[in-house]
XYZ file of C-alpha atoms in Angstrom:
688
model
C 30.874 -17.262 36.690
C 29.599 -17.677 32.562
C 26.921 -19.416 31.403
C 27.594 -22.630 30.120
C 25.819 -21.183 26.530
C 28.069 -18.320 25.885
C 31.684 -20.154 27.183
C 34.349 -20.286 24.004
C 33.548 -22.850 21.307
C 36.950 -23.979 21.851
C 35.416 -25.980 24.745
C 33.821 -28.128 21.533
C 35.790 -31.410 20.497
C 38.509 -29.997 17.303
C 38.050 -26.516 17.646
C 41.376 -25.062 17.946
C 42.099 -21.377 16.924
C 42.408 -21.630 13.391
C 38.726 -23.756 14.004
C 37.551 -21.119 15.296
C 39.123 -18.193 13.756
C 36.991 -20.077 11.281
C 34.166 -19.864 12.896
C 34.025 -16.727 14.076
C 34.123 -14.764 10.632
C 30.143 -16.274 10.029
C 29.942 -14.608 14.175
C 29.978 -18.002 15.591
C 32.594 -16.901 18.720
C 30.486 -19.100 21.536
C 28.283 -22.490 21.438
C 24.940 -19.896 21.977
C 26.316 -17.950 18.801
C 27.274 -22.201 17.415
C 23.326 -23.229 18.839
C 21.636 -20.309 16.717
C 23.426 -20.637 13.732
C 19.882 -21.975 12.131
C 20.233 -23.931 8.422
C 18.514 -21.039 5.785
C 16.516 -23.543 4.378
C 15.635 -27.464 5.065
C 16.163 -30.308 1.821
C 13.855 -32.812 1.599
C 15.533 -36.059 1.041
C 12.412 -38.493 1.721
C 12.035 -41.393 -0.717
C 9.177 -40.880 -2.289
C 8.189 -42.734 -5.910
C 8.530 -40.862 -8.518
C 5.246 -41.438 -10.058
C 4.236 -38.987 -7.226
C 7.420 -36.662 -8.702
C 6.149 -33.770 -11.700
C 8.421 -32.502 -13.715
C 11.931 -30.439 -12.937
C 11.404 -30.686 -9.401
C 13.481 -31.605 -6.486
C 14.258 -35.352 -5.638
C 16.028 -38.130 -3.612
C 16.126 -41.372 -5.650
C 17.447 -44.912 -3.299
C 18.667 -47.263 -6.483
C 21.487 -50.203 -7.519
C 23.623 -48.988 -10.630
C 22.613 -50.404 -13.019
C 25.523 -49.373 -15.853
C 28.773 -48.431 -14.959
C 29.447 -44.939 -15.326
C 30.780 -42.728 -18.868
C 32.883 -39.966 -18.657
C 33.239 -37.050 -20.638
C 35.504 -33.829 -20.883
C 35.388 -30.868 -21.330
C 37.991 -27.518 -20.834
C 40.240 -27.479 -18.245
C 39.790 -30.706 -15.784
C 35.601 -29.891 -16.632
C 33.714 -33.194 -17.228
C 30.000 -34.391 -17.761
C 29.973 -38.574 -16.071
C 26.807 -40.615 -16.944
C 24.897 -43.438 -14.969
C 22.013 -45.297 -14.633
C 20.280 -46.021 -12.191
C 17.919 -49.050 -11.495
C 15.107 -47.415 -9.056
C 12.086 -49.583 -7.424
C 13.241 -52.029 -10.513
C 11.131 -50.306 -11.998
C 12.534 -46.981 -13.788
C 15.926 -46.229 -15.522
C 16.957 -43.175 -14.570
C 20.287 -41.398 -16.678
C 22.055 -39.755 -13.419
C 24.388 -36.369 -14.863
C 27.018 -35.301 -12.738
C 29.584 -32.466 -13.174
C 33.173 -32.396 -12.874
C 32.816 -36.078 -10.019
C 35.221 -37.995 -12.892
C 37.161 -38.392 -9.473
C 35.151 -40.708 -7.990
C 33.891 -42.350 -10.895
C 34.956 -46.169 -9.378
C 32.922 -46.178 -7.125
C 30.680 -46.558 -9.576
C 29.909 -49.794 -9.406
C 27.038 -52.414 -11.219
C 24.799 -53.736 -8.048
C 25.636 -51.309 -5.728
C 23.573 -48.734 -3.737
C 23.468 -45.457 -3.622
C 21.088 -41.989 -3.239
C 21.361 -39.119 -5.206
C 19.483 -35.605 -5.169
C 18.996 -33.190 -8.341
C 16.548 -32.245 -10.120
C 14.293 -34.569 -12.626
C 13.664 -34.165 -16.421
C 10.627 -36.410 -16.416
C 10.120 -36.731 -19.913
C 13.972 -38.637 -20.458
C 13.950 -40.086 -16.465
C 17.646 -38.014 -16.086
C 18.201 -36.801 -13.132
C 21.289 -34.305 -12.924
C 22.602 -35.050 -9.996
C 23.606 -31.960 -6.847
C 24.528 -34.576 -4.202
C 24.928 -38.338 -3.378
C 25.729 -40.901 -1.169
C 26.789 -44.532 -0.961
C 25.057 -44.659 2.935
C 21.963 -46.178 4.120
C 18.986 -44.451 4.651
C 18.858 -44.161 8.174
C 22.117 -43.063 8.862
C 22.856 -41.498 12.275
C 24.848 -38.252 10.219
C 21.610 -36.559 8.961
C 23.994 -35.046 5.482
C 24.006 -38.621 4.698
C 19.985 -39.122 5.689
C 19.280 -38.800 2.602
C 15.847 -40.239 3.056
C 15.112 -37.071 5.597
C 15.010 -33.256 6.549
C 18.145 -31.854 5.182
C 19.407 -28.374 7.346
C 21.547 -26.799 4.609
C 23.987 -23.848 6.303
C 25.350 -20.950 5.014
C 29.236 -21.759 5.153
C 32.291 -20.740 5.024
C 35.424 -21.432 2.875
C 37.429 -24.105 6.026
C 34.247 -24.827 7.723
C 32.019 -27.113 6.022
C 28.686 -28.329 5.590
C 29.391 -31.561 6.700
C 31.612 -30.459 10.114
C 29.607 -27.547 11.147
C 26.944 -30.071 11.541
C 29.145 -32.137 13.311
C 30.132 -30.185 15.209
C 25.906 -28.949 15.735
C 25.177 -31.774 17.012
C 27.406 -32.192 19.563
C 26.760 -28.661 21.227
C 23.374 -30.425 21.018
C 24.653 -33.490 23.221
C 26.458 -31.279 25.087
C 24.106 -28.287 26.418
C 20.884 -28.130 25.128
C 19.791 -28.256 29.015
C 20.852 -25.338 29.633
C 19.041 -23.814 26.573
C 16.036 -20.771 28.687
C 13.384 -21.453 27.682
C 12.016 -16.922 26.369
C 8.786 -16.830 25.604
C 5.893 -16.355 29.110
C 4.577 -20.008 29.998
C 0.997 -18.727 29.090
C 1.286 -18.087 26.061
C 3.643 -21.627 25.513
C 1.316 -22.850 26.173
C -2.317 -20.578 25.191
C -0.659 -21.267 21.824
C 0.676 -25.652 21.787
C 4.040 -24.230 21.527
C 6.767 -26.798 21.171
C 10.082 -26.105 24.199
C 12.703 -23.947 22.842
C 15.261 -25.940 23.745
C 12.807 -28.472 21.520
C 12.389 -26.673 18.951
C 16.149 -25.570 18.505
C 16.722 -29.747 18.569
C 14.488 -29.500 16.165
C 15.396 -27.128 13.515
C 19.248 -28.618 12.990
C 18.281 -32.476 13.506
C 14.554 -32.580 12.462
C 13.684 -36.787 13.532
C 10.335 -35.762 10.290
C 8.444 -33.652 8.433
C 6.070 -32.863 11.591
C 8.490 -32.487 14.024
C 9.970 -29.479 11.366
C 7.017 -28.335 11.100
C 6.370 -27.864 15.268
C 9.112 -26.561 16.016
C 9.315 -23.719 12.664
C 6.127 -22.737 13.501
C 7.336 -21.959 17.268
C 10.785 -19.806 16.616
C 8.208 -17.841 13.659
C 6.237 -16.963 17.232
C 9.127 -16.299 18.412
C 11.595 -14.542 16.465
C 7.811 -11.259 15.976
C 6.753 -11.991 19.444
C 10.779 -10.456 20.504
C 10.852 -8.119 17.300
C 7.625 -6.611 18.504
C 8.330 -6.171 21.891
C 11.852 -4.516 21.422
C 8.764 -2.172 19.447
C 6.214 -1.291 21.920
C 9.090 -1.149 24.177
C 11.394 1.898 22.434
C 7.935 3.595 22.831
C 7.315 3.174 26.305
C 10.678 3.259 27.657
C 12.499 5.488 24.636
C 9.880 8.031 22.558
C 8.087 8.278 25.980
C 10.819 10.242 28.255
C 11.640 12.299 25.477
C 10.393 15.834 25.549
C 9.364 16.890 23.099
C 7.689 20.316 21.909
C 5.026 21.129 24.218
C 3.415 22.929 20.800
C 1.281 25.687 22.215
C -1.033 25.810 19.748
C -2.797 29.225 18.803
C -6.052 27.259 17.843
C -8.258 30.012 16.678
C -5.712 30.487 14.187
C -5.985 27.080 13.838
C -10.129 27.784 12.472
C -10.009 30.901 10.859
C -7.206 29.234 8.248
C -9.089 25.732 8.274
C -12.221 28.383 7.123
C -9.929 29.527 4.774
C -9.443 26.603 2.579
C -12.194 26.504 -0.939
C -12.185 23.294 -0.020
C -13.622 20.972 3.394
C -11.615 18.124 5.313
C -12.625 14.943 4.851
C -13.351 12.367 8.070
C -10.300 11.000 7.456
C -8.164 14.304 6.783
C -10.010 15.141 10.746
C -9.548 12.215 13.050
C -5.473 12.273 10.736
C -5.329 16.389 11.779
C -6.344 15.500 15.666
C -3.684 12.401 16.265
C -1.471 15.029 15.355
C -2.237 18.079 16.794
C -3.050 15.755 19.706
C 1.165 14.734 19.915
C 2.305 18.065 18.823
C 1.231 19.666 22.198
C 2.296 16.748 24.242
C 5.141 16.961 26.031
C 6.777 13.764 24.700
C 8.050 13.536 21.193
C 5.508 13.069 17.697
C 6.714 10.318 15.812
C 3.647 9.155 13.820
C 3.435 7.266 9.822
C 0.375 9.116 8.039
C -0.120 6.816 4.604
C -2.936 7.448 2.992
C -3.951 7.115 -1.165
C -2.668 8.907 -3.920
C -4.821 11.844 -4.012
C -6.280 11.228 -0.058
C -5.147 15.234 0.922
C -1.751 14.095 3.357
C 0.245 18.026 0.977
C -2.857 19.766 2.720
C -2.964 17.430 6.056
C 1.259 18.552 6.819
C 0.285 21.994 5.527
C -2.215 22.454 8.692
C 0.153 20.570 11.174
C 3.148 23.446 9.943
C 0.724 26.209 10.120
C 0.210 24.522 14.370
C 3.602 24.760 14.811
C 3.807 28.399 13.193
C 0.711 29.825 15.788
C 3.304 27.818 18.431
C 5.823 30.433 17.840
C 9.013 26.855 15.289
C 10.362 26.131 12.236
C 9.234 23.555 10.223
C 11.092 21.516 7.830
C 9.859 19.076 4.241
C 12.088 16.736 3.477
C 12.024 14.852 0.026
C 13.891 12.375 -1.724
C 13.694 14.729 -4.876
C 13.979 17.665 -6.228
C 11.166 18.175 -8.752
C 8.536 16.881 -5.419
C 10.772 19.584 -2.931
C 9.771 21.611 -6.044
C 5.574 21.004 -5.568
C 5.598 21.936 -2.961
C 7.555 24.508 -2.790
C 4.411 25.883 -5.267
C 1.545 23.381 -2.820
C 3.127 25.560 0.524
C 2.700 28.572 -1.022
C -1.231 28.579 -2.276
C -1.560 27.149 0.897
C -0.400 30.151 2.957
C -0.731 33.149 0.288
C -2.346 34.819 2.866
C -0.526 34.644 5.992
C 2.684 35.938 6.926
C 4.223 32.758 6.860
C 7.719 32.813 5.104
C 8.663 30.067 3.189
C 11.951 29.028 1.563
C 12.719 25.765 -1.260
C 16.433 25.172 -0.185
C 18.030 22.160 -2.865
C 20.946 21.441 -4.687
C 20.223 23.690 -6.669
C 19.793 26.879 -4.811
C 22.609 29.519 -6.301
C 25.065 30.267 -4.059
C 24.081 33.147 -3.010
C 20.384 32.329 -2.439
C 21.842 29.356 -0.803
C 23.279 32.277 1.867
C 20.221 34.097 2.624
C 17.922 30.808 3.427
C 21.131 29.846 5.840
C 20.917 32.268 7.950
C 16.597 33.070 7.885
C 16.579 29.667 9.151
C 19.340 30.442 12.088
C 17.851 33.711 12.919
C 14.397 32.304 12.911
C 13.164 35.039 10.183
C 12.228 32.128 7.377
C 8.906 29.821 9.038
C 9.080 26.414 7.089
C 11.783 24.845 4.634
C 11.100 22.323 1.822
C 14.336 20.282 0.378
C 16.054 18.054 -0.020
C 19.255 15.814 1.555
C 20.453 19.260 0.968
C 18.543 19.906 4.736
C 20.386 17.229 6.532
C 24.026 20.071 5.967
C 25.895 20.689 8.504
C 25.846 24.552 7.343
C 21.174 24.676 8.073
C 20.779 25.496 11.603
C 17.541 25.694 12.684
C 16.691 29.094 15.170
C 13.469 27.222 16.821
C 12.911 23.044 15.218
C 9.293 21.901 15.684
C 8.169 20.128 13.503
C 10.300 17.461 10.812
C 7.626 17.289 7.255
C 9.914 13.498 5.969
C 7.534 13.295 2.473
C 8.328 9.460 0.939
C 9.422 8.030 3.857
C 10.921 4.945 2.851
C 13.415 7.099 0.535
C 15.782 7.932 3.320
C 16.982 5.963 5.210
C 17.423 5.423 8.482
C 20.935 8.005 9.012
C 18.671 10.536 7.156
C 15.687 10.858 8.682
C 18.837 10.859 12.353
C 19.777 13.697 10.970
C 17.683 15.968 9.983
C 15.117 15.544 13.726
C 18.674 16.527 15.402
C 18.336 20.317 13.669
C 16.303 20.735 16.881
C 16.120 19.527 20.623
C 13.721 16.497 19.577
C 11.740 18.811 17.662
C 7.907 15.814 15.854
C 8.347 14.219 13.695
C 5.572 13.835 10.989
C 6.428 10.595 7.862
C 4.781 10.446 5.466
C 3.868 7.665 2.466
C 1.508 8.550 -0.691
C 2.838 4.526 -1.291
C -0.174 3.084 0.696
C 1.416 0.706 3.135
C -0.334 -3.405 3.833
C -1.633 -3.066 7.709
C 1.200 -6.067 7.673
C 3.831 -4.042 6.936
C 3.270 -1.280 8.448
C 3.023 -2.876 12.308
C 6.061 -4.081 10.797
C 8.796 -1.499 10.161
C 7.268 0.619 11.270
C 6.131 -0.534 14.586
C 7.541 1.761 17.008
C 5.970 4.770 15.368
C 2.053 5.261 15.798
C -0.276 5.928 12.712
C -2.682 7.387 10.718
C -4.535 6.166 7.685
C -6.365 9.131 5.021
C -8.381 5.547 3.071
C -10.760 8.904 1.642
C -10.904 10.832 -1.286
C -12.341 14.609 -1.381
C -15.657 14.461 -3.039
C -16.047 15.101 -5.844
C -13.143 12.782 -7.172
C -13.758 10.732 -10.312
C -12.929 7.400 -10.419
C -10.364 6.587 -12.845
C -11.559 4.681 -16.078
C -7.987 2.083 -16.339
C -7.176 0.142 -19.419
C -5.647 -2.161 -20.633
C -3.772 -2.498 -24.623
C -1.698 -5.192 -26.191
C 1.701 -3.047 -27.722
C -0.758 -3.669 -31.175
C -3.537 -1.199 -30.820
C -0.939 1.463 -29.905
C -3.017 3.456 -32.732
C -5.743 4.071 -31.353
C -4.563 4.588 -27.572
C -2.983 7.489 -30.360
C -6.833 8.197 -32.000
C -7.199 8.745 -28.198
C -3.822 10.862 -26.662
C -5.427 12.639 -29.655
C -8.903 13.385 -29.360
C -8.070 14.548 -24.915
C -5.399 17.098 -25.580
C -7.796 18.790 -28.591
C -10.345 18.926 -25.717
C -8.406 20.790 -24.037
C -6.606 18.746 -21.642
C -3.487 17.599 -21.301
C -1.377 13.616 -20.572
C 1.634 11.918 -19.310
C 3.311 9.234 -21.730
C 5.134 7.009 -19.225
C 8.685 5.360 -20.341
C 10.598 3.028 -18.184
C 14.164 3.630 -19.779
C 16.104 7.062 -20.641
C 17.726 5.721 -23.222
C 18.001 2.689 -25.327
C 19.050 -0.988 -24.028
C 20.715 -3.940 -25.059
C 19.243 -6.181 -22.505
C 15.844 -4.852 -22.292
C 13.290 -4.820 -24.870
C 11.281 -1.529 -23.391
C 10.767 1.867 -25.404
C 12.376 4.091 -24.393
C 11.397 8.397 -22.948
C 13.850 10.341 -25.976
C 11.985 7.868 -29.564
C 8.758 8.040 -27.806
C 8.972 11.610 -27.958
C 10.453 12.136 -31.373
C 7.743 9.560 -32.325
C 4.659 11.114 -31.741
C 6.319 14.899 -31.328
C 6.146 14.251 -35.287
C 2.671 12.180 -34.883
C 1.736 15.018 -32.899
C 2.502 18.103 -34.874
C 0.036 21.063 -33.293
C 0.669 19.851 -29.993
C 4.390 20.352 -27.839
C 4.996 17.310 -26.382
C 7.721 17.594 -23.796
C 10.169 15.538 -22.309
C 11.403 15.050 -18.887
C 13.600 12.052 -16.902
C 16.102 12.597 -13.758
C 19.112 12.673 -16.053
C 17.979 16.141 -16.902
C 19.480 19.833 -15.469
C 17.384 20.467 -12.552
C 16.757 24.467 -14.047
C 16.019 22.293 -16.989
C 13.644 20.025 -15.229
C 12.402 22.456 -13.332
C 10.741 24.894 -17.252
C 9.187 21.443 -18.530
C 7.011 20.612 -14.982
C 6.501 24.963 -15.724
C 5.426 24.857 -19.333
C 3.137 21.714 -18.041
C 1.900 23.161 -15.414
C 0.573 26.306 -17.483
C -0.681 24.379 -19.917
C 2.335 25.385 -22.693
C 3.571 21.885 -23.152
C 0.335 20.128 -23.781
C 1.877 15.855 -23.093
C 4.856 15.418 -20.991
C 6.897 12.304 -22.228
C 8.627 11.250 -18.722
C 10.226 8.268 -17.050
C 8.861 8.148 -13.635
C 10.289 11.093 -12.042
C 5.881 11.734 -11.980
C 5.537 9.422 -10.378
C 4.990 11.297 -6.467
C 3.641 14.379 -6.146
C 2.947 16.411 -9.863
C -0.464 17.859 -9.056
C -1.326 19.297 -12.482
C -5.982 18.925 -12.180
C -5.769 19.615 -16.114
C -3.934 16.066 -17.235
C -6.298 13.866 -17.419
C -4.765 10.871 -19.527
C -1.548 8.813 -18.053
C -0.284 5.855 -20.461
C 2.022 3.807 -19.445
C 4.484 2.561 -22.301
C 5.847 -1.278 -20.366
C 3.771 -0.994 -17.866
C 4.157 -5.007 -17.628
C 7.288 -4.054 -15.867
C 6.541 -1.935 -13.209
C 4.922 -3.149 -9.699
C 1.292 -3.016 -8.533
C 2.153 0.016 -6.535
C 4.029 2.413 -8.347
C 2.116 1.825 -11.400
C -1.306 2.775 -8.910
C 1.530 6.292 -7.982
C 1.256 6.480 -11.665
C -2.123 6.347 -12.437
C -2.744 8.817 -9.716
C -1.128 11.729 -11.607
C -4.365 11.991 -13.346
C -8.286 12.072 -11.862
C -6.931 16.116 -9.731
C -9.173 18.144 -11.876
C -13.391 18.452 -12.640
C -12.731 15.977 -15.122
C -13.387 12.646 -15.988
C -9.352 10.928 -16.343
C -8.359 7.619 -17.925
C -5.607 5.017 -17.409
C -4.164 3.389 -19.922
C -1.199 0.443 -19.214
C 0.156 -0.757 -22.909
C 1.708 -4.862 -22.220
C 2.482 -6.974 -23.797
C 3.413 -9.659 -19.780
C 5.043 -12.979 -20.435
C 4.666 -14.676 -17.737
C 1.696 -15.023 -14.881
C 1.901 -11.826 -13.015
C 2.548 -9.690 -15.372
C -0.330 -10.939 -16.778
C -1.900 -10.290 -13.516
C -0.616 -7.140 -12.820
C -3.191 -5.667 -15.268
C -6.426 -7.785 -14.186
C -5.982 -6.776 -10.942
C -4.633 -2.617 -12.479
C -8.160 -2.899 -14.156
C -10.401 -4.386 -11.241
C -9.074 -2.732 -8.425
C -8.752 1.594 -7.944
C -7.627 0.451 -3.866
C -4.838 2.027 -3.934
C -4.757 -0.298 0.474
C -5.892 -3.130 -1.406
C -3.747 -3.141 -4.528
C 0.011 -2.232 -2.598
C -1.583 -5.956 -0.766
C -1.322 -7.506 -3.640
C 2.001 -6.057 -4.638
C 3.612 -7.219 -1.068
C 2.101 -10.674 -2.099
C 2.895 -11.177 -6.045
C 6.796 -8.864 -5.418
C 7.557 -9.670 -1.563
C 8.824 -6.691 1.129
C 11.939 -6.124 -0.497
C 10.879 -5.087 -4.040
C 7.734 -3.855 -2.892
C 10.319 -1.651 -0.972
C 12.477 -0.148 -3.806
C 15.442 0.354 -1.097
C 17.679 -2.198 1.209
C 17.214 1.589 3.141
C 13.569 0.088 4.690
C 14.498 -0.295 7.644
C 12.158 -3.721 7.421
C 13.968 -6.003 9.517
C 14.854 -9.822 8.338
C 13.463 -12.969 9.785
C 15.601 -16.208 9.741
C 12.391 -18.224 9.916
C 9.204 -15.987 9.619
C 7.453 -14.142 6.381
C 5.709 -11.565 6.728
C 3.375 -11.987 4.333
C 2.347 -15.556 4.307
C 2.875 -15.819 8.568
C 0.882 -12.721 8.541
C -1.145 -13.867 11.603
C 1.249 -15.272 13.533
C 1.942 -11.451 13.561
C -0.634 -9.462 13.837
C -1.477 -12.749 17.580
C 2.210 -11.806 18.411
C 2.808 -7.969 18.381
C -0.921 -7.925 20.120
C 0.473 -10.211 22.893
C 3.633 -8.089 22.892
C 1.639 -5.252 23.131
C -0.705 -6.374 26.480
C 2.999 -7.749 28.115
C 5.135 -4.838 27.634
C 1.739 -2.440 28.934
C 1.678 -3.895 32.048
C 2.447 -3.224 35.249
C 4.167 -6.269 35.665
C 6.330 -6.783 33.211
C 8.180 -3.818 34.677
C 8.126 -3.406 38.474
C 8.216 -6.985 39.162
C 10.512 -9.186 37.493
C 9.085 -11.864 36.516
C 10.238 -12.476 33.054
C 14.328 -12.035 33.941
C 14.415 -13.653 30.119
C 12.831 -10.875 28.274
C 14.055 -8.183 30.342
C 17.654 -9.260 29.464
C 16.434 -9.394 26.046
C 16.002 -6.187 25.991
C 18.710 -4.838 28.121
C 21.193 -6.821 25.426
C 19.246 -5.482 22.345
C 19.761 -1.451 24.441
C 16.089 -1.199 24.415
C 17.111 -1.051 28.728
C 19.905 -0.059 30.439
C 21.606 -2.846 32.772
C 20.741 -0.769 35.421
C 16.659 -1.189 35.064
C 17.562 -5.287 35.625
C 18.460 -3.993 39.860
């Protein structure tokens, strides 16, 4: 027999087949769907004294109509109606209502009315979004001008009023059937509101205090269930996948390490230890390697690939751009120059003959390591024995792209890398099903990059500094945010700046690099710059990651306030890779508080993880990653930044529960196990 909450929405009064069809477009088909169709925000419509209200703040006022409404028409069917309202017998507020002329007769002098809108306190003028003539405590919360009003996403044929009445009806009939999902011990520990009461209080809050308690409960539940799913996935799925148990030749690894021109840092050694332990395990590795700019992630990846090679397996590195693929190819050739490891580069620009040879070499096992872009996931790419996959700047790839590369082998080990330091808050959320290794230590001898912020009117001084560095035999980057002129954005562009600097620095070669150049042209420009045939490189942000020119000591970023902190830090990390002191000059005249704050933080902070956390707080997780394919979950109630303490607590609680034998052997948590079945983490047989 169906659970009462799984019954069709048509069991509610007023919902026929047509209404049910309209509601299904909102994803509402059952009583459970309806009760969990939560408002996306709540408006505070409590009446406040106008002395407490700020300028341009949204507010609800209660007053008496003081004058006849005046209507002015403009355009077709468009109108502007003004009504003067006396509030608290003290304030005369002019209410402006657009396209409401049809209701003119309702506004009679002396009648009490409620208006919600944004208040221009200087003019005592309210731009009205909603109004009502109901008393303050009408049971219908949509008209409850004195309370906390839920606001829902509605469809063309589903009004807020209808939706709210339907939810109220469902709560009256089915609230007692809402089952608690959280363990009682956690509810008691954190003094959480019961689930049935919390759901009701989200839809029909009595007051702000009740709403806050309900929201606190729902935030914890969201985070807890997500983390439970991540930890259960790790235990049930990943640990059951039989990976490539690499038989690593430790003697060859030690010989390879001793051939390197430097000693690994402690952080690199720890990360390598984590990785090799995973590789020798029978379970498939699923590890994220994150580290600050220049911390030596590529070296660790190269050693891991060599370890895979000693076990008779092939390796692959997938990167988001051809320039980065070129850089990795050159780096790997340098790492393996004294070994028998065969390396190939496969991108969309590879010539047909070369491509055929590489594909044949991979299939026959003649190529040990291939570096490439999305070209690696094409159906024609077949490996002989793929043992290790390295995905660099992994957040730039979609989940499907990452999955396709993994399917090129029989459960190969996977190492994700990112040069974007990811704050702990995001790492435990977005990558909850991964193990994480962090390289938070820079190689010995690396000097701190001195960072300066200058206004555009100081450009001549910046130019003198560029001239001085180039004359000393060094090289420099000049980064611009756009390729060509834009009427929408008042920013310098790479093409104009290149012409300007070529004229200003005739004794030096100034190269130009941007995303619209053909790959052969990009390759030529980068080769010229890396071999010091060009001393100054004017570029868009294609140099953000992967470019390694030790002789470059100066990074200039035009319109720096238009970049995020993490991106600026990546750009700054292109210099400081050699023995000479390096500098970063940020040219910006920010007009916003956030823009000025970014410049201040960049001047004062060189720690990438600290910068990443501040960038997250300034911009939010979506903008932080710059892509919607990052795999970040979307929470209804929780905010990963502001609620990070609850997130961490929920993560720890979920991990302890999943690790306990009682959770799996005894069905003392039936609701949670059913949830994991519903989410596809467990098979239904698990509950039998």
